[in-house]
CSV table of C-alpha atoms in Angstrom, one decimal:
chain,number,residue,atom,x,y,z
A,128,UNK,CA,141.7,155.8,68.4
A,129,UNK,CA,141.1,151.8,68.5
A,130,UNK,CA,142.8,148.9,68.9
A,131,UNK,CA,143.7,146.2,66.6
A,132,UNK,CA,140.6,144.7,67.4
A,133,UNK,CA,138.8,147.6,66.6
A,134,UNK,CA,137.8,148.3,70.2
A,135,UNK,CA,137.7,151.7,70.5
A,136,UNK,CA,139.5,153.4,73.5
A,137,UNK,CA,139.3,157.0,75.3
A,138,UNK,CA,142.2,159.2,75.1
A,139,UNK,CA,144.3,157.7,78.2
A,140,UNK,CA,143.9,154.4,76.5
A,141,UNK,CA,141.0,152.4,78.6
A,142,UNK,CA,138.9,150.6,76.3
A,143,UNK,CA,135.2,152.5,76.4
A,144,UNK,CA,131.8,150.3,77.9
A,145,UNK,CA,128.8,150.2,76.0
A,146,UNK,CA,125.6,150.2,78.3
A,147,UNK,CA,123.5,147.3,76.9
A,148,UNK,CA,119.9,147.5,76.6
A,149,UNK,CA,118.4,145.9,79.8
A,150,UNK,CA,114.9,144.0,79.2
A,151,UNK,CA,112.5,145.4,81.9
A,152,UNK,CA,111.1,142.7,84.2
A,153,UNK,CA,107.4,141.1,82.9
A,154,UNK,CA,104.4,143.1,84.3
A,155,UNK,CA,102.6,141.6,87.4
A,156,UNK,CA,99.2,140.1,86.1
A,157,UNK,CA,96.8,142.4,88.3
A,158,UNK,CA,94.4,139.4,88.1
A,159,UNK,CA,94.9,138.3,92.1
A,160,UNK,CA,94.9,134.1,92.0
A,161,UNK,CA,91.3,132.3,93.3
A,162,UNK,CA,91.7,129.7,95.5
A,163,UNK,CA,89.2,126.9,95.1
A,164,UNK,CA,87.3,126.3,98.4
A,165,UNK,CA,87.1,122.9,100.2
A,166,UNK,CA,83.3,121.3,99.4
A,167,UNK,CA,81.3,121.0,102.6
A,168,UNK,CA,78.8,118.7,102.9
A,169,UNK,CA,79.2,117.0,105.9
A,170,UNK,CA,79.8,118.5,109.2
A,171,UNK,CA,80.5,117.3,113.1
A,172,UNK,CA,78.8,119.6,116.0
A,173,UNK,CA,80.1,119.2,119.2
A,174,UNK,CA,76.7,120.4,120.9
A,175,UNK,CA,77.3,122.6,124.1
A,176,UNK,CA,75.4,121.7,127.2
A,177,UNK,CA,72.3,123.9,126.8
A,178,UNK,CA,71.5,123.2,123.7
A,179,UNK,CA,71.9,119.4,124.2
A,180,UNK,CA,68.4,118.7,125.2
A,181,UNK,CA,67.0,120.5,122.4
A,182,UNK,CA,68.4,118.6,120.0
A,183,UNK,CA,66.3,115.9,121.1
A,184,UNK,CA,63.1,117.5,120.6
A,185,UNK,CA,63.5,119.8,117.7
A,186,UNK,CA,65.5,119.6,114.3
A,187,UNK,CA,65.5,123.2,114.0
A,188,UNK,CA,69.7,123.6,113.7
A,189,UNK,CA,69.8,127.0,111.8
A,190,UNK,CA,67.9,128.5,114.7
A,191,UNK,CA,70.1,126.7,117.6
A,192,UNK,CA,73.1,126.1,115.7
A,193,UNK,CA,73.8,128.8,113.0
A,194,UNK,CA,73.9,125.7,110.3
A,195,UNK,CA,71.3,124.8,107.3
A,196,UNK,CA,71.4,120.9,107.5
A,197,UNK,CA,69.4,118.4,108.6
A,198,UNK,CA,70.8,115.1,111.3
A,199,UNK,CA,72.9,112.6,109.7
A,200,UNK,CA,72.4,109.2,110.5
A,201,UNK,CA,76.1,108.0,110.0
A,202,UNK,CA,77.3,107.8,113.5
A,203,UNK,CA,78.2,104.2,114.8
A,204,UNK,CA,77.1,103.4,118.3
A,205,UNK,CA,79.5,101.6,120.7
A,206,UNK,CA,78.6,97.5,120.7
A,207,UNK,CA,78.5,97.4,124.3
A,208,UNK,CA,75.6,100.1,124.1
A,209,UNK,CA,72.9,99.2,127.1
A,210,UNK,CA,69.1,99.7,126.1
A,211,UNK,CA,68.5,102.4,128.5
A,212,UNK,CA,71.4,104.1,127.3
A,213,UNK,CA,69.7,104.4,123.7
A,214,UNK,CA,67.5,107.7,125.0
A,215,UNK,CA,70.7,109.5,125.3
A,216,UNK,CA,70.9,109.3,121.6
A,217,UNK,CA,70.0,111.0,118.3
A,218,UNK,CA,68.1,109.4,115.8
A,219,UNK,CA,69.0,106.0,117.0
A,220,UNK,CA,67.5,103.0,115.1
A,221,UNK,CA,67.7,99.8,115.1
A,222,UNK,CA,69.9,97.8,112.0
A,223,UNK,CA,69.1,94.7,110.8
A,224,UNK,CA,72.8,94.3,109.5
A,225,UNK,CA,76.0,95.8,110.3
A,226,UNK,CA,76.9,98.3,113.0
A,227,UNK,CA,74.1,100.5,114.8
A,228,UNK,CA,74.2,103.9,114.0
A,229,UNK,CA,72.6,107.3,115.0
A,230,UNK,CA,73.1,110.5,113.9
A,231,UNK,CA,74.4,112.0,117.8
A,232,UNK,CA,74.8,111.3,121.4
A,233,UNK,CA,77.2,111.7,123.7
A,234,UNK,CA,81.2,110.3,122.4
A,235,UNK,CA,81.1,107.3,125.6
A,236,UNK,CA,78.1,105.8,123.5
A,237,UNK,CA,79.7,105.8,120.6
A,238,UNK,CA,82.4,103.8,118.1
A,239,UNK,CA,84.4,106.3,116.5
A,240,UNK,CA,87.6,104.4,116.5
A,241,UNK,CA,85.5,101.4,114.6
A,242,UNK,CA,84.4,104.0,112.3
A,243,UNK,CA,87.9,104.9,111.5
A,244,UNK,CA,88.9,101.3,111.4
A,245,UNK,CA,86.5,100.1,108.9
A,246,UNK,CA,87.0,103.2,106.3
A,247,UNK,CA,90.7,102.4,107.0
A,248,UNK,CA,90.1,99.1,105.6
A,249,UNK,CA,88.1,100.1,102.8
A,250,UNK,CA,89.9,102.8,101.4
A,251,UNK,CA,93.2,100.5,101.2
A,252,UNK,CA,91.0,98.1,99.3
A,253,UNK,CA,89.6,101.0,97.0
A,254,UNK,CA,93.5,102.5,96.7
A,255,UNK,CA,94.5,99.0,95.4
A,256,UNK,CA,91.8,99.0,93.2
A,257,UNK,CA,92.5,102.2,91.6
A,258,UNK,CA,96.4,101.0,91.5
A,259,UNK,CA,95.5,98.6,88.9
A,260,UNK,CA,92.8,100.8,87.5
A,261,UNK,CA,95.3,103.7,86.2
A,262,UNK,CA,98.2,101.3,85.7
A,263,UNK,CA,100.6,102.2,83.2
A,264,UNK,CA,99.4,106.1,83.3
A,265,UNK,CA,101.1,109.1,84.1
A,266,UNK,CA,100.7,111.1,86.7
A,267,UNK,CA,97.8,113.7,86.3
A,268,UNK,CA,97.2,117.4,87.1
A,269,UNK,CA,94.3,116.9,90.0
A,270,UNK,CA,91.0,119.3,89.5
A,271,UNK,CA,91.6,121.7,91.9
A,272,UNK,CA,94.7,123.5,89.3
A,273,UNK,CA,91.9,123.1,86.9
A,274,UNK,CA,89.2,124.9,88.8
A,275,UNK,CA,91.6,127.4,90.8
A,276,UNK,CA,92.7,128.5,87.0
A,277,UNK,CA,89.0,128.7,85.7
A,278,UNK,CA,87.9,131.0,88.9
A,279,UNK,CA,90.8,133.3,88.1
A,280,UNK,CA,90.0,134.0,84.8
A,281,UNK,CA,86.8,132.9,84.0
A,282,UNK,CA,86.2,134.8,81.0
A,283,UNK,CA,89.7,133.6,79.4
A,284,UNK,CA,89.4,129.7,81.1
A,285,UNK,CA,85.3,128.6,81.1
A,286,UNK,CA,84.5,125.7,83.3
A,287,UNK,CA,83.7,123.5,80.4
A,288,UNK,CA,87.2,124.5,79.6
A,289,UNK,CA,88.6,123.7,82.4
A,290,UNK,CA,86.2,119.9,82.8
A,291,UNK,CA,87.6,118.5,79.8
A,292,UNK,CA,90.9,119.7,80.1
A,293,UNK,CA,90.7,117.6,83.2
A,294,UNK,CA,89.4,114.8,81.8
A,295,UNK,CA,91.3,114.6,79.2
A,296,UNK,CA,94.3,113.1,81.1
A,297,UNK,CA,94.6,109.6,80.6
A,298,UNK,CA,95.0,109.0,84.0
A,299,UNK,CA,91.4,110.7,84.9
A,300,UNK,CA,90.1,108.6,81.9
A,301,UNK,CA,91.2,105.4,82.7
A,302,UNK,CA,88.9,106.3,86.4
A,303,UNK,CA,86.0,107.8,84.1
A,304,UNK,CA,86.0,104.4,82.4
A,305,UNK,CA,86.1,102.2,85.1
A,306,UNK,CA,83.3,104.3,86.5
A,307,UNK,CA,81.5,103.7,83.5
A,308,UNK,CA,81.4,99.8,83.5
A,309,UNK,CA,81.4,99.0,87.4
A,310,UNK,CA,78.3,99.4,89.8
A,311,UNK,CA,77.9,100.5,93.3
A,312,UNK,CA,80.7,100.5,95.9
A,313,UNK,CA,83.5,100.1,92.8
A,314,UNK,CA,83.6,104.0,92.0
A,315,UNK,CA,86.5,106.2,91.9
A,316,UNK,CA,85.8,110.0,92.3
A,317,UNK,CA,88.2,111.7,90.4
A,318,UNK,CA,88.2,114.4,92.4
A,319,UNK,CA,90.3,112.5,94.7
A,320,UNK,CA,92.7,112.2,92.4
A,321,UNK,CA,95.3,114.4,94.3
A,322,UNK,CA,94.8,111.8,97.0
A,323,UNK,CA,94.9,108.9,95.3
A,324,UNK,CA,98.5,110.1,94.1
A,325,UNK,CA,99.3,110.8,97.6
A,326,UNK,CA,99.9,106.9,97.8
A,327,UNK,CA,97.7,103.9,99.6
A,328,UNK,CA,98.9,104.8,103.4
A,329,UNK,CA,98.1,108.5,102.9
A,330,UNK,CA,94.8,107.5,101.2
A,331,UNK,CA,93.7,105.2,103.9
A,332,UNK,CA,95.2,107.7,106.8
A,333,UNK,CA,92.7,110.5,104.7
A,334,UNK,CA,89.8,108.2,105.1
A,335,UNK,CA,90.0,106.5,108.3
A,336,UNK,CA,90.1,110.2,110.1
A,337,UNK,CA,87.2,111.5,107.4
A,338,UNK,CA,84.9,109.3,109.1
A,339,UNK,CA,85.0,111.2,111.8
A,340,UNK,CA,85.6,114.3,111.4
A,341,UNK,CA,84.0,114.7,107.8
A,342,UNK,CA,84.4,118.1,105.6
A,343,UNK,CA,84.0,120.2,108.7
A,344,UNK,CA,83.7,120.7,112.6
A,345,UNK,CA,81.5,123.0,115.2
A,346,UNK,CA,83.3,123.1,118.6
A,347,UNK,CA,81.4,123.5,121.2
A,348,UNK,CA,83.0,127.1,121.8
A,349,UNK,CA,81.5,127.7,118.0
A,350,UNK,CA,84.3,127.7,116.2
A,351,UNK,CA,84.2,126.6,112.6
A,352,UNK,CA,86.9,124.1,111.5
A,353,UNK,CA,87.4,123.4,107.6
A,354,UNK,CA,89.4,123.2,104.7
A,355,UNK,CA,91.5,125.9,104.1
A,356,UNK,CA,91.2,125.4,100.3
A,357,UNK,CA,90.3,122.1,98.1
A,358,UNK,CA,94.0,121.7,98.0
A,359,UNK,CA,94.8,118.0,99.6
A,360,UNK,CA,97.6,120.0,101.9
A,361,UNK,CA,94.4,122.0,103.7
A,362,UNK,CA,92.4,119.1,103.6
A,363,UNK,CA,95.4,117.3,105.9
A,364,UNK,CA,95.8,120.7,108.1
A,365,UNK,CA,91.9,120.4,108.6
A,366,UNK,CA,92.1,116.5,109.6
A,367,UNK,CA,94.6,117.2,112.1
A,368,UNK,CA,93.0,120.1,113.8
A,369,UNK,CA,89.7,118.0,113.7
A,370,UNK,CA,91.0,114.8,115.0
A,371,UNK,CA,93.0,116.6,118.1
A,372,UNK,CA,89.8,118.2,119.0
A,373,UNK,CA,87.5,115.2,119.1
A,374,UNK,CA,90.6,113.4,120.9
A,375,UNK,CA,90.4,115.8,123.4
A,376,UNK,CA,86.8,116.0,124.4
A,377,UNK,CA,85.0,114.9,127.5
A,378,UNK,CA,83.7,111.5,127.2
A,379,UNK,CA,80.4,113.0,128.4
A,380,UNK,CA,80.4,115.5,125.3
A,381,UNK,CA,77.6,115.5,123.0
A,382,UNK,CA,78.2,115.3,119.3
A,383,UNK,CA,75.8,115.6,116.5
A,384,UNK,CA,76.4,114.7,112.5
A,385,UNK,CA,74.9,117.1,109.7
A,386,UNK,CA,74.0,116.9,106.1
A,387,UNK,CA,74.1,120.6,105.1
A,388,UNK,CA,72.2,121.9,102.6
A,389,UNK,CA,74.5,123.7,99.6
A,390,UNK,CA,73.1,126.7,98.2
């Protein structure tokens, strides 16, 4: 029995359902996703008391520190620094030009907030700079997408694949060829792409609390503060955490900047 329609219907007269085919819901790729780590080269110790003096006489910071580096002269020293006051210091020496630096000492003797300052300034120089650099490009995929994709499937993605992908973009090209034709202070990393897009306030904001706190941090407790990822997000959680710490120290506190050595 049907209808005119040619439905066909049961014997009461309802009109009978056909079940259609449901597609079953795409596999899960069991490939878990890498996340690209954060690249430290730089880190801040906040030196505890005991180990304060030691610093003075001995370089050896893997023993006394758990770290592989060696002392980073990159710390400017505060302009109403006394001469006796220059023994409380780390690596001081004397600049024939431009701020004092030293690679410690404790945070009364030094210019942190000029350090911020001046890479403030700088960076919203270098984020105008880039502005005109890139103008009339699109918007580009930063490397970390690039790199996270290659570490999750390295076989399928290779890094070479992944590098020109990159800089393929003609945002990253129009950097590559500035880099190519300027000299010294004029170069723009295009790894900091991502924060470059971020816009010139975030840019400067990134740099200005970098100087300080650079890629990592070792309270004085021992805890390790970094990147959670090379994702600019992690890099701003970092800065945060960083910055509220050194805020908060003693003015008496001893910190100490380190060049570590990458495997």
């Amino acid at each position: 029995m049907s209808t005119n329609n040619g439905t066909p219907l049961t014997r009461h007269g309802s009109r009978v359902r056909h079940r259609t085919a449901q597609t079953p819901p795409p596999k899960a790729d069991p490939r878990p996703v890498v996340v690209p780590q954060a690249v430290i080269r730089q880190m801040i110790v906040c030196v505890s008391d005991e180990l304060a003096a030691v610093l003075h006489h001995t370089r050896s910071l893997d023993r006394h520190l758990g770290v592989s580096g060696t002392g980073c002269r990159r710390i400017w020293v505060s302009p109403t620094l006394r001469p006796w006051q220059r023994r409380q210091l780390i690596d001081w020496q004397r600049a024939k030009t431009g701020p004092q630096c030293c690679a410690g000492g404790p945070v009364r003797l030094l210019d942190l907030t000029g350090m911020g300052q001046a890479a403030h300034i700088g960076a919203v120089l270098r984020h105008q700079q880039w502005s005109h650099v890139v103008a009339g490009t699109q918007p580009a995929t930063p490397w970390a997408l690039f790199l996270q994709r290659h570490l999750t499937d390295p076989s399928d993605y290779p890094i070479d694949t992944a590098t020109a992908a990159f800089h393929r973009q003609p945002r990253v090209q129009a950097m590559r060829m500035h880099n190519a034709a300027a000299h010294g202070s004029g170069h723009l990393d295009p790894t900091d792409l991502e924060i470059f897009q971020a816009g010139a306030s975030a840019y400067a904001n990134y740099h200005a609390l970098w100087a300080s706190c650079t890629d990592a941090l070792l309270t004085e407790g021992g805890h390790r503060l970094h990147p959670a990822s090379a994702f600019f997000a992690d890099r701003i959680t970092y800065l945060q955490q960083a910055h509220h710490h050194l805020q908060s120290l003693d003015r008496h506190q001893l910190v100490f900047a380190i060049d570590l050595q990458t495997p």
